Amino acid sequence: MGNFDLLKVKGVSRRDFMKLIAATTAALGLPELIIPQAANAVEQALNKPPVIWLEGMDCTGCTESALATLNPSPAELILDMLSIRYHETVMAGSGHTAEEAYQTALKENFVLIVEGSSPGTAKDDRFCMVGGRPFRKILIEAAQKAQVIIAIGSCASEGAGIPGACDTGAVGVAELLKAEGINKTVINLPCCPVKPATLIGTILYYLTYQKAPALDSQNRPVAFYGSLLHDNCPRRGHFENGEFLTDWNDPIQKEYCLILKGCKGPKTYTDCAQVWWNDNANFCINAGSPCSGCSEKDFYDGFSPLYSKQEMFKLPGIGHVNADTVGTVIGGAAAVGLGVHLIAAAASGRLSKKDHKEDM
Ligand code: SF4
């Protein structure tokens, strides 16, 4: 069966396939010229390379994220093409059959996808065992042989997710390999969970160029993690106007900026505002939840409590404040019947004296 016959069986037309390639290359900021080359690379990869998908200390959220898309989904399309040989959650085999599949794939030129963090040292090996073996050892073994290593989600990227909270000793893939003296690049795709588009785009780039895309200081592809969420947020206009949600039950504030409810958007690099989860169905801030900063290495400990703003931050037109001083500003505004956004506008000079007088 030819490559595109395989796609036809899955109900994917060549047009849909090319649209996917075009969308993904655009997301990566690649020129249109690259589309045929990228499509060709993916076609060639339809029956290869094999993928070993390891899960350590995780909640399987990244697997859920990759699979919970429409049918036939881009994730299914690409991941099926990649021939996943070993994936504890979705593979049909179990026990010795699964172990055999892993050992067979290990002898090939495979892509290693890692979900979940690892115990950092041998003394904690008992906390994560797979098939009677420490996950830490399995990960080291697979990483040494992999042609490329992709760490997906916050846990695998930085050991930064929930299993790593409160100093459990959990580490990400790169940290573990460094401690073991293994000098290999790990492409980090954080977020809790990873977005399918991020994983697909990275794999597509790798298949096309046989190298990692441009990475930032945390080894995240710049194409997906190059801009602040705050700069692209649909609520940014309210931020600029000094309109901040303070009461979850007030329908007037429903769309207001969430910074007083703990939003970490101003210090979180991610494309969440542009590329949403579940086939672009939604993302945290659009659903009314403040950004928790899950694409940053300080997540979770460094960004909690998630729903209250503790540290100093800067409001437009007002300057540096914290939750307490903002409360004072709001109280003062209420006392004179002036909206906080008007105080912000007045303080920043955006409101003319005439406008100010009329509003008063
Ligand atoms: Fe959006 Fe959060 Fe920035 Fe407000 S603080 S504009 S909700 S990213």
Tab-separated table of C-alpha atoms in Angstrom, residues 8-9 27 30 40 55-56 76 102 106 123 148 175 191 196 206 215 256 266 274 287 291 307 327 329 331 360:
chain	number	residue	atom	x	y	z
A	8	LYS	CA	-7.001	7.568	2.067
A	9	VAL	CA	-7.876	4.625	4.261
A	27	ALA	CA	3.054	28.114	12.403
A	30	LEU	CA	8.826	28.757	7.505
A	40	ASN	CA	7.885	14.986	0.882
A	55	GLU	CA	5.798	7.846	30.336
A	56	GLY	CA	7.387	8.548	33.685
A	76	GLU	CA	-3.508	11.073	14.570
A	102	TYR	CA	10.196	-1.754	23.255
A	106	LEU	CA	15.338	0.191	20.694
A	123	LYS	CA	17.726	6.490	45.783
A	148	VAL	CA	16.183	12.801	18.569
A	175	GLU	CA	18.545	17.575	33.726
A	191	CYS	CA	2.779	23.273	28.759
A	196	PRO	CA	-0.745	18.698	19.580
A	206	TYR	CA	12.747	17.594	12.378
A	215	LEU	CA	15.562	26.812	20.426
A	256	TYR	CA	-11.809	41.671	32.085
A	266	PRO	CA	2.965	38.771	31.524
A	274	GLN	CA	-2.889	31.977	19.014
A	287	ALA	CA	-12.317	29.880	29.334
A	291	CYS	CA	-2.669	31.652	32.946
A	307	TYR	CA	-5.377	32.089	41.696
A	327	GLY	CA	-7.215	47.096	46.487
A	329	VAL	CA	-6.601	52.087	44.472
A	331	GLY	CA	-11.261	51.520	47.139
A	360	MET	CA	-16.266	62.932	37.012
